[in-house]
Coordinates of C-alpha atoms in Angstrom, one line a residue:
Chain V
X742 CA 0.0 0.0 0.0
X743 CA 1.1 3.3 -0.7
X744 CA 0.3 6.5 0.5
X745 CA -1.2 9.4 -1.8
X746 CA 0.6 12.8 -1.5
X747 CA -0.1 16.2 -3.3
X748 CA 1.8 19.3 -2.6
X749 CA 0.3 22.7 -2.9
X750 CA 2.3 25.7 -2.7
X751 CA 0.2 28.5 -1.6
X752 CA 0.8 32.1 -0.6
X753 CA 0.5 31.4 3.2
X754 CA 1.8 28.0 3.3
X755 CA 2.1 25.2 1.6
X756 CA -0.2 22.6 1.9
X757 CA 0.7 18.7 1.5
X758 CA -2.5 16.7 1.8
X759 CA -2.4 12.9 2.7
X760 CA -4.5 10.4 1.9
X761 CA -4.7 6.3 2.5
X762 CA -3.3 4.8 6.0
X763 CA 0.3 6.6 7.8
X764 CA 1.2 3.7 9.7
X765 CA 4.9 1.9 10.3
X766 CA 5.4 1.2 6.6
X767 CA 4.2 4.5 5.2
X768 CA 5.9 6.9 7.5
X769 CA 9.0 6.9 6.1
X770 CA 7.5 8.1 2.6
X771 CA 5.5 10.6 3.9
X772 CA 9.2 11.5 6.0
X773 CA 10.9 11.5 3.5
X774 CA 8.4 14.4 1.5
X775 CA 8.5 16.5 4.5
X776 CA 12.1 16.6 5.3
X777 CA 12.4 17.6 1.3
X778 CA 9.7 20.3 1.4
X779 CA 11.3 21.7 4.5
X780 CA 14.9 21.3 3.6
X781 CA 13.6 23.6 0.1
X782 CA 12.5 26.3 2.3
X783 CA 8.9 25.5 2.8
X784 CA 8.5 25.5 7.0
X785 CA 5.0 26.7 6.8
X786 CA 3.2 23.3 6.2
X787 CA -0.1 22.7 6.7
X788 CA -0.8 18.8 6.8
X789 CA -4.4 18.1 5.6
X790 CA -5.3 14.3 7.2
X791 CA -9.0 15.1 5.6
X792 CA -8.3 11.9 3.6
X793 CA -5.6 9.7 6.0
X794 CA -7.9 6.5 6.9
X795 CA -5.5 5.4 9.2
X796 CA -2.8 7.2 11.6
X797 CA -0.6 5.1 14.1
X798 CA 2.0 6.5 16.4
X799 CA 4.9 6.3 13.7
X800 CA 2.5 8.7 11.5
X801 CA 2.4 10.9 14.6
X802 CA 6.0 11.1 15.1
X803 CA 7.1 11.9 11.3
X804 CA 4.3 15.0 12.6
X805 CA 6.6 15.9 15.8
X806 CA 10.0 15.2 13.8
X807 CA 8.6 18.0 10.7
X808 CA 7.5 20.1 13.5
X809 CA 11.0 20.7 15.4
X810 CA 12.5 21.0 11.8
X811 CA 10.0 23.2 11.2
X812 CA 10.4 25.4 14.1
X813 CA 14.7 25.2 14.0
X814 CA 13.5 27.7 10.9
X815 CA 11.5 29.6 12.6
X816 CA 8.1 28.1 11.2
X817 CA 5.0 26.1 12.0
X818 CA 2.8 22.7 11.3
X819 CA -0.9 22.9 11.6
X820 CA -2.6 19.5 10.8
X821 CA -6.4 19.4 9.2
X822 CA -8.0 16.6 10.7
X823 CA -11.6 15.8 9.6
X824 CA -12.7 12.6 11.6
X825 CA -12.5 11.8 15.1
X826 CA -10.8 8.7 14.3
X827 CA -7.7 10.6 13.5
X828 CA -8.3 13.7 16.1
X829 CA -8.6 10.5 18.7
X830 CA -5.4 9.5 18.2
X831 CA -3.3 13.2 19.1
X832 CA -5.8 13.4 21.6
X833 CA -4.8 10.2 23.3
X834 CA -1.3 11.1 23.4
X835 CA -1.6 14.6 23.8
X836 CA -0.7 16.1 20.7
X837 CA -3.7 17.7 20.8
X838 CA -2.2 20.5 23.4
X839 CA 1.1 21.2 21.5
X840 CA 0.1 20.7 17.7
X841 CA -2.4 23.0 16.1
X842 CA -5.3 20.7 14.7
X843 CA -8.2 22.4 12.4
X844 CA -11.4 21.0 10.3
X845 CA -10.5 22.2 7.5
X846 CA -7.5 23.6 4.9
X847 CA -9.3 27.0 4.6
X848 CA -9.2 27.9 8.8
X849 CA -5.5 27.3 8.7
X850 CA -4.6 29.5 5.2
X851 CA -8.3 31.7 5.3
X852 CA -10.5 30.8 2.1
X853 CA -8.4 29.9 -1.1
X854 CA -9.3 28.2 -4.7
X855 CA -10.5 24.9 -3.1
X856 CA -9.3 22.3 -0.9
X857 CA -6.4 20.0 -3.0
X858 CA -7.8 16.4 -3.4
X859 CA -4.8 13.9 -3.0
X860 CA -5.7 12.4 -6.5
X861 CA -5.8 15.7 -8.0
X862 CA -3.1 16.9 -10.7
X863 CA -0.1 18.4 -8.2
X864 CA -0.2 14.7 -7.5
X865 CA 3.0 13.3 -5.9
X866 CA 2.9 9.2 -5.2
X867 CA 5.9 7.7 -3.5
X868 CA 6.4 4.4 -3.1
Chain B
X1221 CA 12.1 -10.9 0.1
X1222 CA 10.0 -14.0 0.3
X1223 CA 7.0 -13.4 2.5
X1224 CA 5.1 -15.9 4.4
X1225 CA 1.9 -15.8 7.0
X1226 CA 1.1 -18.7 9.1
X1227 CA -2.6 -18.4 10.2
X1228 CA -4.7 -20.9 11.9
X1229 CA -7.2 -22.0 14.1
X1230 CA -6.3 -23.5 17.7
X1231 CA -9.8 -23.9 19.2
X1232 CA -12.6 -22.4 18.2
X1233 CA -12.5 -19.4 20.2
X1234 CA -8.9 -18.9 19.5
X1235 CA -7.1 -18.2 16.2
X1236 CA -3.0 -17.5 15.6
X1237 CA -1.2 -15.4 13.1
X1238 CA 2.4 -15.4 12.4
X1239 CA 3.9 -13.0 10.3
X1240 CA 6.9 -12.1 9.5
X1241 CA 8.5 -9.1 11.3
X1242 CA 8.2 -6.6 8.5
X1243 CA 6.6 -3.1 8.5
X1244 CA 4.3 -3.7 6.0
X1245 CA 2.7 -7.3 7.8
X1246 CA 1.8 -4.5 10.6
X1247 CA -1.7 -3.7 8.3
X1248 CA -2.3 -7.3 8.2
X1249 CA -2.5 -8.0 11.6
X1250 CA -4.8 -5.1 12.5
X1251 CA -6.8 -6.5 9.8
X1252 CA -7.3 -9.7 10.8
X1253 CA -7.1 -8.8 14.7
X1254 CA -10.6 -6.5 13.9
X1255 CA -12.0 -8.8 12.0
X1256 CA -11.8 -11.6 14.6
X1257 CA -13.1 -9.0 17.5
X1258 CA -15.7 -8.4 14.8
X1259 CA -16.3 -12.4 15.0
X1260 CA -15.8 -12.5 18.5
X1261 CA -19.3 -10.3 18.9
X1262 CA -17.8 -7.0 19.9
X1263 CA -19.5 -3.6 18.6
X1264 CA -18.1 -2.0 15.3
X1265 CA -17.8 1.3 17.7
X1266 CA -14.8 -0.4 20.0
X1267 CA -12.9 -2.3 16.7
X1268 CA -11.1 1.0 16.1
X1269 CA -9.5 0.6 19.2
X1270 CA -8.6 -2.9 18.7
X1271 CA -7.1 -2.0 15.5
X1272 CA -5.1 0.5 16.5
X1273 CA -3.5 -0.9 19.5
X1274 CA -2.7 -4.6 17.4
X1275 CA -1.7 -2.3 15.2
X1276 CA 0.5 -0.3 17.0
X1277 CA 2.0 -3.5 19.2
X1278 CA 3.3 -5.2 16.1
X1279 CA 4.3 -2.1 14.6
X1280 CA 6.6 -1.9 17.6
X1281 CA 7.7 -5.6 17.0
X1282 CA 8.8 -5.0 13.2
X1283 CA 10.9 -2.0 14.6
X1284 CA 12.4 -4.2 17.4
X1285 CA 13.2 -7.1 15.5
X1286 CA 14.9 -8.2 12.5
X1287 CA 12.5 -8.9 9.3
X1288 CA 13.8 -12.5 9.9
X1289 CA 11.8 -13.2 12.9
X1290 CA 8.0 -13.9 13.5
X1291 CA 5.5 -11.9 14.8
X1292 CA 3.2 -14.5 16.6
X1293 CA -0.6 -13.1 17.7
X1294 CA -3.2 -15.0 19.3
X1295 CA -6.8 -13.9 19.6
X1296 CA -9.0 -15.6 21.6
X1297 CA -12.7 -14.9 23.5
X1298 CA -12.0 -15.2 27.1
X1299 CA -14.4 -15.2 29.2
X1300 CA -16.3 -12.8 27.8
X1301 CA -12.6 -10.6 27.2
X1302 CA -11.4 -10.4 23.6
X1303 CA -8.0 -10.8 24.3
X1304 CA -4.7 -10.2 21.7
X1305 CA -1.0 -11.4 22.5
X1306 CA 1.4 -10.0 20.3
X1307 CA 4.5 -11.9 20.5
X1308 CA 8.1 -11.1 19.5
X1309 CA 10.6 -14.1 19.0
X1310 CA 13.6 -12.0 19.6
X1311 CA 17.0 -13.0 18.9
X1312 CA 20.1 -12.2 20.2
X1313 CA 21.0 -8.8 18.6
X1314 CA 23.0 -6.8 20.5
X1315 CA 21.0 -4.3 23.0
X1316 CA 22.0 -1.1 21.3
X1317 CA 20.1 -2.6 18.2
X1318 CA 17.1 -3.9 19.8
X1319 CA 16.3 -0.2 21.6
X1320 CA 13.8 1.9 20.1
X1321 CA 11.7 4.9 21.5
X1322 CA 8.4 3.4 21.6
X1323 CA 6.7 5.8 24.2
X1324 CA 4.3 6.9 21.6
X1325 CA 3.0 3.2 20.7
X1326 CA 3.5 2.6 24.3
X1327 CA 0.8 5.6 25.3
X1328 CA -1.6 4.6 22.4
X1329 CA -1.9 0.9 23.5
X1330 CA -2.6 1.5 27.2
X1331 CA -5.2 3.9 26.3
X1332 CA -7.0 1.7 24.1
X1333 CA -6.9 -1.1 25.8
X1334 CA -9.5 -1.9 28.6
X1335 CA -6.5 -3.8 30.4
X1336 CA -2.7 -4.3 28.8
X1337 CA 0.4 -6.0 30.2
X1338 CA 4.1 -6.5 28.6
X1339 CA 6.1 -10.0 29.5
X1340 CA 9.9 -9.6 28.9
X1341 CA 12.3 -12.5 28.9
X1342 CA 15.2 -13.3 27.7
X1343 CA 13.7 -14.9 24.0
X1344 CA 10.6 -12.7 23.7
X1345 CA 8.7 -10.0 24.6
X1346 CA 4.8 -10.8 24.6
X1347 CA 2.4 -7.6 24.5
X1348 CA -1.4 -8.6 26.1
X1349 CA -4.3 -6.5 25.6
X1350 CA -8.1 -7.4 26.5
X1351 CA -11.6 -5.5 25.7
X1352 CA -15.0 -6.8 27.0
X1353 CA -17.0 -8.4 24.3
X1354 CA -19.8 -6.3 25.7

Protein backbone atom coordinates (compact mmCIF):
# COMPACT_ATOMS: atom_id res chain seq x y z
CA UNK A 1 0.00 0.00 0.00
CA UNK A 2 1.13 3.29 -0.72
CA UNK A 3 0.33 6.55 0.46
CA UNK A 4 -1.16 9.40 -1.78
CA UNK A 5 0.64 12.82 -1.46
CA UNK A 6 -0.12 16.19 -3.30
CA UNK A 7 1.78 19.28 -2.56
CA UNK A 8 0.35 22.74 -2.85
CA UNK A 9 2.34 25.70 -2.66
CA UNK A 10 0.21 28.46 -1.57
CA UNK A 11 0.77 32.15 -0.57
CA UNK A 12 0.46 31.42 3.24
CA UNK A 13 1.78 27.98 3.33
CA UNK A 14 2.11 25.21 1.57
CA UNK A 15 -0.23 22.64 1.94
CA UNK A 16 0.69 18.74 1.54
CA UNK A 17 -2.46 16.67 1.79
CA UNK A 18 -2.44 12.90 2.72
CA UNK A 19 -4.46 10.37 1.86
CA UNK A 20 -4.67 6.29 2.54
CA UNK A 21 -3.32 4.82 5.96
CA UNK A 22 0.33 6.57 7.83
CA UNK A 23 1.20 3.74 9.72
CA UNK A 24 4.93 1.92 10.34
CA UNK A 25 5.36 1.16 6.63
CA UNK A 26 4.20 4.50 5.19
CA UNK A 27 5.90 6.93 7.54
CA UNK A 28 8.96 6.90 6.13
CA UNK A 29 7.53 8.12 2.55
CA UNK A 30 5.50 10.59 3.88
CA UNK A 31 9.15 11.51 5.95
CA UNK A 32 10.89 11.52 3.52
CA UNK A 33 8.45 14.36 1.48
CA UNK A 34 8.51 16.53 4.52
CA UNK A 35 12.06 16.64 5.31
CA UNK A 36 12.45 17.59 1.30
CA UNK A 37 9.71 20.30 1.43
CA UNK A 38 11.35 21.70 4.49
CA UNK A 39 14.94 21.30 3.62
CA UNK A 40 13.60 23.56 0.14
CA UNK A 41 12.54 26.29 2.29
CA UNK A 42 8.90 25.45 2.75
CA UNK A 43 8.50 25.54 6.98
CA UNK A 44 5.02 26.65 6.75
CA UNK A 45 3.19 23.32 6.24
CA UNK A 46 -0.13 22.67 6.74
CA UNK A 47 -0.75 18.77 6.80
CA UNK A 48 -4.42 18.07 5.59
CA UNK A 49 -5.27 14.26 7.19
CA UNK A 50 -9.02 15.13 5.63
CA UNK A 51 -8.30 11.95 3.57
CA UNK A 52 -5.57 9.74 5.98
CA UNK A 53 -7.90 6.47 6.94
CA UNK A 54 -5.51 5.40 9.17
CA UNK A 55 -2.80 7.24 11.57
CA UNK A 56 -0.61 5.14 14.12
CA UNK A 57 1.99 6.52 16.38
CA UNK A 58 4.86 6.33 13.74
CA UNK A 59 2.53 8.70 11.52
CA UNK A 60 2.38 10.91 14.61
CA UNK A 61 6.02 11.07 15.06
CA UNK A 62 7.09 11.91 11.34
CA UNK A 63 4.32 15.05 12.62
CA UNK A 64 6.58 15.92 15.84
CA UNK A 65 9.99 15.22 13.76
CA UNK A 66 8.63 17.96 10.65
CA UNK A 67 7.48 20.13 13.53
CA UNK A 68 11.05 20.69 15.38
CA UNK A 69 12.46 20.96 11.78
CA UNK A 70 10.00 23.25 11.22
CA UNK A 71 10.36 25.40 14.10
CA UNK A 72 14.71 25.16 14.01
CA UNK A 73 13.48 27.70 10.87
CA UNK A 74 11.45 29.62 12.60
CA UNK A 75 8.05 28.08 11.21
CA UNK A 76 5.04 26.07 11.99
CA UNK A 77 2.79 22.74 11.30
CA UNK A 78 -0.85 22.90 11.58
CA UNK A 79 -2.63 19.49 10.78
CA UNK A 80 -6.43 19.36 9.22
CA UNK A 81 -8.00 16.61 10.72
CA UNK A 82 -11.58 15.79 9.55
CA UNK A 83 -12.69 12.57 11.64
CA UNK A 84 -12.48 11.78 15.09
CA UNK A 85 -10.82 8.74 14.26
CA UNK A 86 -7.71 10.62 13.54
CA UNK A 87 -8.32 13.67 16.12
CA UNK A 88 -8.61 10.49 18.66
CA UNK A 89 -5.37 9.48 18.16
CA UNK A 90 -3.29 13.19 19.06
CA UNK A 91 -5.85 13.44 21.57
CA UNK A 92 -4.83 10.17 23.33
CA UNK A 93 -1.28 11.14 23.38
CA UNK A 94 -1.59 14.61 23.80
CA UNK A 95 -0.67 16.11 20.74
CA UNK A 96 -3.70 17.71 20.80
CA UNK A 97 -2.18 20.47 23.37
CA UNK A 98 1.11 21.22 21.53
CA UNK A 99 0.06 20.71 17.66
CA UNK A 100 -2.37 23.00 16.13
CA UNK A 101 -5.28 20.72 14.74
CA UNK A 102 -8.19 22.41 12.43
CA UNK A 103 -11.37 20.99 10.34
CA UNK A 104 -10.48 22.16 7.55
CA UNK A 105 -7.47 23.64 4.90
CA UNK A 106 -9.32 27.03 4.59
CA UNK A 107 -9.17 27.86 8.80
CA UNK A 108 -5.51 27.27 8.69
CA UNK A 109 -4.65 29.53 5.24
CA UNK A 110 -8.30 31.71 5.26
CA UNK A 111 -10.52 30.82 2.08
CA UNK A 112 -8.41 29.92 -1.12
CA UNK A 113 -9.28 28.22 -4.69
CA UNK A 114 -10.49 24.86 -3.14
CA UNK A 115 -9.27 22.27 -0.87
CA UNK A 116 -6.37 20.04 -3.03
CA UNK A 117 -7.82 16.41 -3.39
CA UNK A 118 -4.77 13.89 -2.98
CA UNK A 119 -5.72 12.38 -6.52
CA UNK A 120 -5.84 15.68 -8.04
CA UNK A 121 -3.10 16.92 -10.66
CA UNK A 122 -0.06 18.39 -8.19
CA UNK A 123 -0.22 14.67 -7.51
CA UNK A 124 3.01 13.29 -5.88
CA UNK A 125 2.90 9.23 -5.19
CA UNK A 126 5.93 7.71 -3.55
CA UNK A 127 6.36 4.41 -3.06
CA UNK B 1 12.13 -10.85 0.10
CA UNK B 2 10.03 -13.98 0.30
CA UNK B 3 7.00 -13.43 2.48
CA UNK B 4 5.06 -15.91 4.40
CA UNK B 5 1.94 -15.79 6.97
CA UNK B 6 1.11 -18.69 9.06
CA UNK B 7 -2.59 -18.37 10.17
CA UNK B 8 -4.68 -20.88 11.86
CA UNK B 9 -7.15 -21.96 14.09
CA UNK B 10 -6.25 -23.50 17.70
CA UNK B 11 -9.77 -23.89 19.23
CA UNK B 12 -12.58 -22.39 18.23
CA UNK B 13 -12.47 -19.37 20.20
CA UNK B 14 -8.88 -18.87 19.55
CA UNK B 15 -7.10 -18.16 16.17
CA UNK B 16 -3.00 -17.52 15.56
CA UNK B 17 -1.24 -15.40 13.07
CA UNK B 18 2.38 -15.43 12.43
CA UNK B 19 3.86 -13.05 10.29
CA UNK B 20 6.93 -12.12 9.51
CA UNK B 21 8.52 -9.14 11.26
CA UNK B 22 8.20 -6.56 8.46
CA UNK B 23 6.59 -3.10 8.53
CA UNK B 24 4.26 -3.71 5.96
CA UNK B 25 2.74 -7.31 7.75
CA UNK B 26 1.78 -4.47 10.55
CA UNK B 27 -1.70 -3.73 8.25
CA UNK B 28 -2.26 -7.33 8.22
CA UNK B 29 -2.48 -8.00 11.55
CA UNK B 30 -4.84 -5.09 12.46
CA UNK B 31 -6.81 -6.51 9.80
CA UNK B 32 -7.26 -9.73 10.85
CA UNK B 33 -7.10 -8.83 14.69
CA UNK B 34 -10.55 -6.54 13.88
CA UNK B 35 -11.98 -8.79 12.01
CA UNK B 36 -11.80 -11.60 14.64
CA UNK B 37 -13.10 -9.05 17.50
CA UNK B 38 -15.68 -8.36 14.79
CA UNK B 39 -16.32 -12.35 15.01
CA UNK B 40 -15.81 -12.52 18.48
CA UNK B 41 -19.26 -10.25 18.95
CA UNK B 42 -17.81 -7.01 19.88
CA UNK B 43 -19.55 -3.58 18.59
CA UNK B 44 -18.09 -2.01 15.31
CA UNK B 45 -17.82 1.28 17.67
CA UNK B 46 -14.84 -0.40 19.98
CA UNK B 47 -12.92 -2.30 16.74
CA UNK B 48 -11.08 1.01 16.06
CA UNK B 49 -9.51 0.55 19.18
CA UNK B 50 -8.60 -2.93 18.69
CA UNK B 51 -7.14 -1.97 15.54
CA UNK B 52 -5.11 0.48 16.47
CA UNK B 53 -3.48 -0.93 19.50
CA UNK B 54 -2.75 -4.55 17.41
CA UNK B 55 -1.70 -2.33 15.18
CA UNK B 56 0.54 -0.34 17.03
CA UNK B 57 2.03 -3.53 19.24
CA UNK B 58 3.26 -5.16 16.07
CA UNK B 59 4.30 -2.08 14.59
CA UNK B 60 6.59 -1.89 17.56
CA UNK B 61 7.73 -5.59 17.03
CA UNK B 62 8.81 -4.97 13.21
CA UNK B 63 10.94 -1.95 14.59
CA UNK B 64 12.40 -4.17 17.36
CA UNK B 65 13.18 -7.13 15.47
CA UNK B 66 14.94 -8.24 12.54
CA UNK B 67 12.47 -8.93 9.32
CA UNK B 68 13.85 -12.51 9.91
CA UNK B 69 11.79 -13.18 12.87
CA UNK B 70 8.01 -13.86 13.46
CA UNK B 71 5.51 -11.89 14.76
CA UNK B 72 3.17 -14.54 16.61
CA UNK B 73 -0.63 -13.06 17.70
CA UNK B 74 -3.16 -15.03 19.25
CA UNK B 75 -6.85 -13.95 19.56
CA UNK B 76 -9.04 -15.62 21.55
CA UNK B 77 -12.71 -14.93 23.54
CA UNK B 78 -11.95 -15.22 27.08
CA UNK B 79 -14.44 -15.22 29.18
CA UNK B 80 -16.34 -12.77 27.84
CA UNK B 81 -12.63 -10.57 27.17
CA UNK B 82 -11.40 -10.42 23.59
CA UNK B 83 -8.05 -10.80 24.26
CA UNK B 84 -4.68 -10.23 21.67
CA UNK B 85 -0.95 -11.36 22.52
CA UNK B 86 1.36 -9.99 20.30
CA UNK B 87 4.53 -11.93 20.46
CA UNK B 88 8.12 -11.09 19.51
CA UNK B 89 10.55 -14.11 19.02
CA UNK B 90 13.57 -11.98 19.59
CA UNK B 91 17.05 -13.00 18.93
CA UNK B 92 20.11 -12.15 20.16
CA UNK B 93 20.98 -8.75 18.57
CA UNK B 94 22.99 -6.76 20.48
CA UNK B 95 20.98 -4.33 23.05
CA UNK B 96 22.02 -1.06 21.27
CA UNK B 97 20.14 -2.58 18.23
CA UNK B 98 17.07 -3.94 19.83
CA UNK B 99 16.28 -0.21 21.63
CA UNK B 100 13.80 1.87 20.11
CA UNK B 101 11.67 4.91 21.54
CA UNK B 102 8.43 3.38 21.58
CA UNK B 103 6.74 5.80 24.18
CA UNK B 104 4.25 6.94 21.64
CA UNK B 105 3.00 3.21 20.66
CA UNK B 106 3.49 2.61 24.26
CA UNK B 107 0.85 5.65 25.29
CA UNK B 108 -1.58 4.61 22.43
CA UNK B 109 -1.90 0.87 23.47
CA UNK B 110 -2.59 1.48 27.19
CA UNK B 111 -5.22 3.87 26.25
CA UNK B 112 -6.96 1.72 24.13
CA UNK B 113 -6.91 -1.12 25.84
CA UNK B 114 -9.47 -1.87 28.58
CA UNK B 115 -6.47 -3.80 30.44
CA UNK B 116 -2.66 -4.27 28.75
CA UNK B 117 0.44 -6.01 30.25
CA UNK B 118 4.14 -6.51 28.59
CA UNK B 119 6.07 -10.01 29.50
CA UNK B 120 9.91 -9.57 28.87
CA UNK B 121 12.31 -12.53 28.94
CA UNK B 122 15.15 -13.35 27.70
CA UNK B 123 13.66 -14.92 24.02
CA UNK B 124 10.64 -12.74 23.70
CA UNK B 125 8.68 -10.00 24.55
CA UNK B 126 4.79 -10.77 24.62
CA UNK B 127 2.38 -7.62 24.48
CA UNK B 128 -1.44 -8.61 26.07
CA UNK B 129 -4.32 -6.47 25.56
CA UNK B 130 -8.08 -7.37 26.53
CA UNK B 131 -11.61 -5.49 25.65
CA UNK B 132 -14.95 -6.76 27.01
CA UNK B 133 -17.01 -8.37 24.33
CA UNK B 134 -19.75 -6.34 25.70
Amino acid sequence: MELEIAVRHLPKATVVAVGGEVDVFTAPQLDSLLAAQIQEGHTTLVLDFTHVEFLDSTGLGVVVKAIKRCQDDSGSISVVVATERIRRIFEITGLDRSIRLAATVAEVVGPSDGDLDPGGSDRVVDG
Amino acid sequence: METWIRAGVIELSTAELVLPAVADQARTARIVAAAAARRAGMDETALDAVRLAVGEACARATQRAAPSEEIDITMSDEDGWFVVQVRERAGKLAGDARRVDCDLAETVIEALSQECSQDVSDDSIVTRMAWPIR
